[in-house]
Amino acid sequence: MVVCGQHGREYVSSEVCYNLIRLLQVNVREETFTPKIAEFLQEGVGFFIVPVANPWARTLVETNSSRQCQRTNRNGVDLNRNFLHKSAYEFMRGSRSKYSDDGVSQEDDPGPAPMSEYETLAMGEYLSYVNPHLLINIHSGGKDILMPYDCTFDTLPPYYGVMMRLAMHVRDRACPKCAVGTGASSLYPAFGTLVDYALDFIGVQLAYTFEIYAAPQIKNDHALTNDECKAYFNPSAGDELMEVVHRWIAVILVMTDRLLEITV
């Protein structure tokens, strides 16, 4: 299962999903990808893809040039902080830390309660229905292959060893400059993320967050201007965009291929 577009401004993530759908439906043929996809389908591999997990924000950044920094949904909630975490206390402690002193929520506001948003509920139900062997949640803002847990430094998921070996295999073959590690150690503790929820509540064995792009010439100081947001999180249309899309489709297919060779 591949999920894209949780944050509106990171629309390059959805381009990966859209192009993967086109390849799976054989609407386009790519010499690099089509034979491997045909092999997967013969092996009985099914792909479940959510190209836009935050449709309101995606529409906004596409139609309003002054809203290129939009990250949250219509309610101002960061959908990748709104999922359940197995420690409600830790989630609420994290929630309070996301607010400024005057009570105004920041862009990673986790919402009034876990699973408060319809997008989160829909994603949770679909994830439960599919119950995939492998979940990939695609974002931009870095160049990383991240594993659960996002919220704690001192607890590792049940199949951490398998996830780490799989991630290192992918890095060596498809993304040599990518950082590999847990979300908490690589970025910062984040409560209520999709990958943590998938492991703790759905029983998904392998889950990753891919950070697929960040403009090297722009420093993300969490105070990006409108134009900086668009450029920082998304490559330019054309060859640069397609290079990023193809690289990360290759990562997905290499990971799938390797997964077929191992026993979890």
GROMACS .gro file of C-alpha atoms in nm:
model
  264
    1MET     CA    1   0.000   0.000   0.000
    2VAL     CA    2   0.135   0.340  -0.102
    3VAL     CA    3  -0.010   0.661   0.046
    4CYS     CA    4   0.068   1.004  -0.098
    5GLY     CA    5  -0.045   1.361  -0.050
    6GLN     CA    6  -0.111   1.386   0.325
    7HIS     CA    7   0.034   1.738   0.320
    8GLY     CA    8  -0.104   1.965   0.050
    9ARG     CA    9   0.217   2.153  -0.028
   10GLU     CA   10   0.409   1.830  -0.095
   11TYR     CA   11   0.239   1.762  -0.424
   12VAL     CA   12   0.543   1.585  -0.569
   13SER     CA   13   0.446   1.292  -0.345
   14SER     CA   14   0.116   1.253  -0.530
   15GLU     CA   15   0.300   1.261  -0.862
   16VAL     CA   16   0.483   0.946  -0.757
   17CYS     CA   17   0.150   0.775  -0.686
   18TYR     CA   18  -0.014   0.898  -1.005
   19ASN     CA   19   0.275   0.778  -1.219
   20LEU     CA   20   0.285   0.443  -1.040
   21ILE     CA   21  -0.087   0.401  -1.115
   22ARG     CA   22  -0.024   0.474  -1.483
   23LEU     CA   23   0.250   0.211  -1.492
   24LEU     CA   24   0.036  -0.048  -1.315
   25GLN     CA   25  -0.251   0.012  -1.555
   26VAL     CA   26  -0.009  -0.010  -1.850
   27ASN     CA   27  -0.122   0.332  -1.969
   28VAL     CA   28   0.246   0.401  -2.024
   29ARG     CA   29   0.535   0.163  -2.071
   30GLU     CA   30   0.878   0.225  -1.923
   31GLU     CA   31   1.163  -0.003  -2.019
   32THR     CA   32   1.298   0.019  -1.664
   33PHE     CA   33   0.973  -0.058  -1.483
   34THR     CA   34   0.717  -0.242  -1.697
   35PRO     CA   35   0.887  -0.586  -1.706
   36LYS     CA   36   0.932  -0.584  -1.327
   37ILE     CA   37   0.570  -0.480  -1.270
   38ALA     CA   38   0.454  -0.761  -1.500
   39GLU     CA   39   0.664  -1.002  -1.294
   40PHE     CA   40   0.504  -0.876  -0.971
   41LEU     CA   41   0.154  -0.919  -1.109
   42GLN     CA   42   0.237  -1.275  -1.212
   43GLU     CA   43   0.357  -1.336  -0.855
   44GLY     CA   44   0.020  -1.217  -0.723
   45VAL     CA   45   0.143  -0.888  -0.578
   46GLY     CA   46  -0.137  -0.635  -0.534
   47PHE     CA   47  -0.079  -0.260  -0.512
   48PHE     CA   48  -0.324  -0.039  -0.322
   49ILE     CA   49  -0.258   0.329  -0.385
   50VAL     CA   50  -0.397   0.648  -0.227
   51PRO     CA   51  -0.267   0.932  -0.447
   52VAL     CA   52  -0.421   1.221  -0.251
   53ALA     CA   53  -0.486   1.166   0.119
   54ASN     CA   54  -0.564   1.536   0.178
   55PRO     CA   55  -0.781   1.639  -0.120
   56TRP     CA   56  -0.887   1.976   0.021
   57ALA     CA   57  -0.528   2.097   0.065
   58ARG     CA   58  -0.416   1.953  -0.269
   59THR     CA   59  -0.693   2.144  -0.446
   60LEU     CA   60  -0.600   2.461  -0.258
   61VAL     CA   61  -0.233   2.461  -0.356
   62GLU     CA   62  -0.326   2.382  -0.716
   63THR     CA   63  -0.579   2.664  -0.747
   64ASN     CA   64  -0.444   2.937  -0.518
   65SER     CA   65  -0.091   3.058  -0.584
   66SER     CA   66  -0.085   3.236  -0.246
   67ARG     CA   67  -0.137   2.912  -0.048
   68GLN     CA   68   0.170   2.712  -0.146
   69CYS     CA   69   0.262   2.649   0.219
   70GLN     CA   70  -0.067   2.477   0.303
   71ARG     CA   71   0.013   2.161   0.498
   72THR     CA   72  -0.301   2.084   0.697
   73ASN     CA   73  -0.659   1.995   0.612
   74ARG     CA   74  -0.951   2.240   0.612
   75ASN     CA   75  -0.966   2.227   0.993
   76GLY     CA   76  -0.601   2.318   1.032
   77VAL     CA   77  -0.508   1.964   1.140
   78ASP     CA   78  -0.192   1.785   1.032
   79LEU     CA   79  -0.332   1.453   0.915
   80ASN     CA   80  -0.002   1.277   0.982
   81ARG     CA   81  -0.030   1.368   1.352
   82ASN     CA   82  -0.398   1.279   1.395
   83PHE     CA   83  -0.377   0.899   1.416
   84LEU     CA   84  -0.395   0.701   1.736
   85HIS     CA   85  -0.087   0.619   1.932
   86LYS     CA   86  -0.093   0.330   2.179
   87SER     CA   87  -0.012   0.568   2.462
   88ALA     CA   88  -0.292   0.826   2.482
   89TYR     CA   89  -0.095   1.016   2.744
   90GLU     CA   90   0.201   1.057   2.510
   91PHE     CA   91  -0.027   1.172   2.231
   92MET     CA   92  -0.190   1.439   2.445
   93ARG     CA   93   0.144   1.550   2.583
   94GLY     CA   94   0.260   1.586   2.225
   95SER     CA   95  -0.058   1.774   2.135
   96ARG     CA   96  -0.004   2.038   2.400
   97SER     CA   97   0.353   2.090   2.287
   98LYS     CA   98   0.229   2.172   1.938
   99TYR     CA   99   0.053   2.489   2.048
  100SER     CA  100   0.203   2.830   2.099
  101ASP     CA  101   0.154   3.014   2.428
  102ASP     CA  102  -0.147   3.208   2.302
  103GLY     CA  103  -0.326   2.890   2.199
  104VAL     CA  104  -0.288   2.939   1.824
  105SER     CA  105  -0.219   2.605   1.660
  106GLN     CA  106   0.091   2.553   1.449
  107GLU     CA  107   0.110   2.372   1.116
  108ASP     CA  108   0.163   2.033   1.280
  109ASP     CA  109  -0.145   2.064   1.501
  110PRO     CA  110  -0.261   1.705   1.574
  111GLY     CA  111  -0.624   1.808   1.618
  112PRO     CA  112  -0.862   1.810   1.916
  113ALA     CA  113  -0.843   1.432   1.960
  114PRO     CA  114  -0.694   1.126   1.788
  115MET     CA  115  -0.885   1.027   1.473
  116SER     CA  116  -1.089   1.348   1.485
  117GLU     CA  117  -1.070   1.411   1.108
  118TYR     CA  118  -1.274   1.236   0.842
  119GLU     CA  119  -0.962   1.191   0.625
  120THR     CA  120  -0.790   1.006   0.910
  121LEU     CA  121  -1.092   0.785   0.974
  122ALA     CA  122  -1.122   0.700   0.605
  123MET     CA  123  -0.753   0.616   0.582
  124GLY     CA  124  -0.772   0.402   0.894
  125GLU     CA  125  -1.068   0.205   0.757
  126TYR     CA  126  -0.904   0.153   0.419
  127LEU     CA  127  -0.577   0.047   0.580
  128SER     CA  128  -0.766  -0.202   0.797
  129TYR     CA  129  -0.947  -0.338   0.489
  130VAL     CA  130  -0.626  -0.383   0.289
  131ASN     CA  131  -0.401  -0.487   0.583
  132PRO     CA  132  -0.094  -0.481   0.359
  133HIS     CA  133   0.236  -0.657   0.413
  134LEU     CA  134   0.412  -0.330   0.336
  135LEU     CA  135   0.301   0.031   0.383
  136ILE     CA  136   0.484   0.326   0.229
  137ASN     CA  137   0.383   0.681   0.324
  138ILE     CA  138   0.537   0.933   0.085
  139HIS     CA  139   0.626   1.290   0.182
  140SER     CA  140   0.876   1.555   0.078
  141GLY     CA  141   1.107   1.776   0.280
  142GLY     CA  142   1.411   1.550   0.290
  143LYS     CA  143   1.575   1.251   0.127
  144ASP     CA  144   1.514   0.975   0.377
  145ILE     CA  145   1.387   0.621   0.422
  146LEU     CA  146   1.231   0.634   0.769
  147MET     CA  147   1.089   0.358   0.985
  148PRO     CA  148   0.867   0.355   1.292
  149TYR     CA  149   0.858   0.459   1.555
  150ASP     CA  150   0.816   0.831   1.492
  151CYS     CA  151   0.725   0.909   1.850
  152THR     CA  152   0.981   0.742   2.072
  153PHE     CA  153   1.354   0.686   2.084
  154ASP     CA  154   1.353   0.393   2.326
  155THR     CA  155   1.109   0.147   2.166
  156LEU     CA  156   1.159  -0.037   1.838
  157PRO     CA  157   0.883  -0.202   1.631
  158PRO     CA  158   0.852  -0.583   1.625
  159TYR     CA  159   1.014  -0.630   1.284
  160TYR     CA  160   1.275  -0.357   1.316
  161GLY     CA  161   1.558  -0.583   1.203
  162VAL     CA  162   1.377  -0.684   0.886
  163MET     CA  163   1.278  -0.323   0.815
  164MET     CA  164   1.634  -0.200   0.861
  165ARG     CA  165   1.784  -0.466   0.634
  166LEU     CA  166   1.520  -0.398   0.369
  167ALA     CA  167   1.581  -0.023   0.389
  168MET     CA  168   1.958  -0.065   0.362
  169HIS     CA  169   1.915  -0.295   0.062
  170VAL     CA  170   1.699  -0.033  -0.109
  171ARG     CA  171   1.935   0.250  -0.023
  172ASP     CA  172   2.236   0.068  -0.165
  173ARG     CA  173   2.062  -0.013  -0.493
  174ALA     CA  174   1.827   0.276  -0.560
  175CYS     CA  175   1.900   0.575  -0.336
  176PRO     CA  176   2.263   0.582  -0.214
  177LYS     CA  177   2.237   0.933  -0.071
  178CYS     CA  178   1.927   0.861   0.136
  179ALA     CA  179   1.944   0.860   0.514
  180VAL     CA  180   1.800   0.552   0.686
  181GLY     CA  181   1.666   0.536   1.041
  182THR     CA  182   1.364   0.570   1.264
  183GLY     CA  183   1.146   0.876   1.234
  184ALA     CA  184   1.221   0.987   1.588
  185SER     CA  185   1.597   0.967   1.550
  186SER     CA  186   1.614   1.112   1.200
  187LEU     CA  187   1.373   1.402   1.238
  188TYR     CA  188   1.200   1.472   1.567
  189PRO     CA  189   0.945   1.286   1.776
  190ALA     CA  190   0.608   1.299   1.598
  191PHE     CA  191   0.296   1.163   1.764
  192GLY     CA  192   0.003   1.011   1.582
  193THR     CA  193   0.162   0.928   1.246
  194LEU     CA  194   0.022   0.685   0.991
  195VAL     CA  195   0.311   0.439   1.005
  196ASP     CA  196   0.302   0.413   1.384
  197TYR     CA  197  -0.075   0.360   1.374
  198ALA     CA  198  -0.037   0.094   1.105
  199LEU     CA  199   0.199  -0.112   1.321
  200ASP     CA  200   0.031  -0.066   1.658
  201PHE     CA  201  -0.338  -0.085   1.563
  202ILE     CA  202  -0.366  -0.256   1.224
  203GLY     CA  203  -0.089  -0.512   1.258
  204VAL     CA  204   0.103  -0.409   0.947
  205GLN     CA  205   0.447  -0.569   0.972
  206LEU     CA  206   0.657  -0.334   0.758
  207ALA     CA  207   0.597   0.040   0.730
  208TYR     CA  208   0.809   0.327   0.601
  209THR     CA  209   0.792   0.699   0.547
  210PHE     CA  210   0.977   0.819   0.238
  211GLU     CA  211   1.094   1.181   0.227
  212ILE     CA  212   1.163   1.218  -0.142
  213TYR     CA  213   1.274   1.575  -0.212
  214ALA     CA  214   1.407   1.895  -0.057
  215ALA     CA  215   1.560   2.180  -0.255
  216PRO     CA  216   1.927   2.198  -0.148
  217GLN     CA  217   1.950   2.572  -0.206
  218ILE     CA  218   1.675   2.653   0.047
  219LYS     CA  219   1.706   2.611   0.423
  220ASN     CA  220   1.384   2.505   0.591
  221ASP     CA  221   1.370   2.726   0.899
  222HIS     CA  222   0.995   2.655   0.944
  223ALA     CA  223   0.929   3.011   0.831
  224LEU     CA  224   0.935   2.960   0.454
  225THR     CA  225   0.772   3.216   0.231
  226ASN     CA  226   0.502   3.113  -0.012
  227ASP     CA  227   0.745   3.088  -0.305
  228GLU     CA  228   1.004   2.909  -0.092
  229CYS     CA  229   0.751   2.645   0.009
  230LYS     CA  230   0.670   2.558  -0.349
  231ALA     CA  231   1.036   2.534  -0.446
  232TYR     CA  232   1.157   2.361  -0.130
  233PHE     CA  233   0.908   2.076  -0.126
  234ASN     CA  234   0.868   2.023  -0.501
  235PRO     CA  235   1.107   1.993  -0.796
  236SER     CA  236   1.048   2.200  -1.106
  237ALA     CA  237   0.812   2.058  -1.364
  238GLY     CA  238   0.978   1.871  -1.647
  239ASP     CA  239   1.297   1.668  -1.633
  240GLU     CA  240   1.372   1.742  -1.266
  241LEU     CA  241   1.026   1.630  -1.158
  242MET     CA  242   1.039   1.312  -1.361
  243GLU     CA  243   1.386   1.228  -1.229
  244VAL     CA  244   1.253   1.243  -0.874
  245VAL     CA  245   0.939   1.047  -0.963
  246HIS     CA  246   1.132   0.774  -1.144
  247ARG     CA  247   1.391   0.745  -0.866
  248TRP     CA  248   1.128   0.682  -0.602
  249ILE     CA  249   0.920   0.448  -0.815
  250ALA     CA  250   1.243   0.253  -0.851
  251VAL     CA  251   1.281   0.252  -0.471
  252ILE     CA  252   0.926   0.115  -0.432
  253LEU     CA  253   0.984  -0.158  -0.689
  254VAL     CA  254   1.324  -0.257  -0.550
  255MET     CA  255   1.170  -0.280  -0.202
  256THR     CA  256   0.882  -0.493  -0.334
  257ASP     CA  257   1.119  -0.717  -0.523
  258ARG     CA  258   1.335  -0.772  -0.217
  259LEU     CA  259   1.032  -0.836   0.001
  260LEU     CA  260   0.934  -1.127  -0.224
  261GLU     CA  261   1.269  -1.290  -0.143
  262ILE     CA  262   1.250  -1.274   0.235
  263THR     CA  263   1.028  -1.426   0.501
  264VAL     CA  264   0.889  -1.196   0.768
   0.00000   0.00000   0.00000
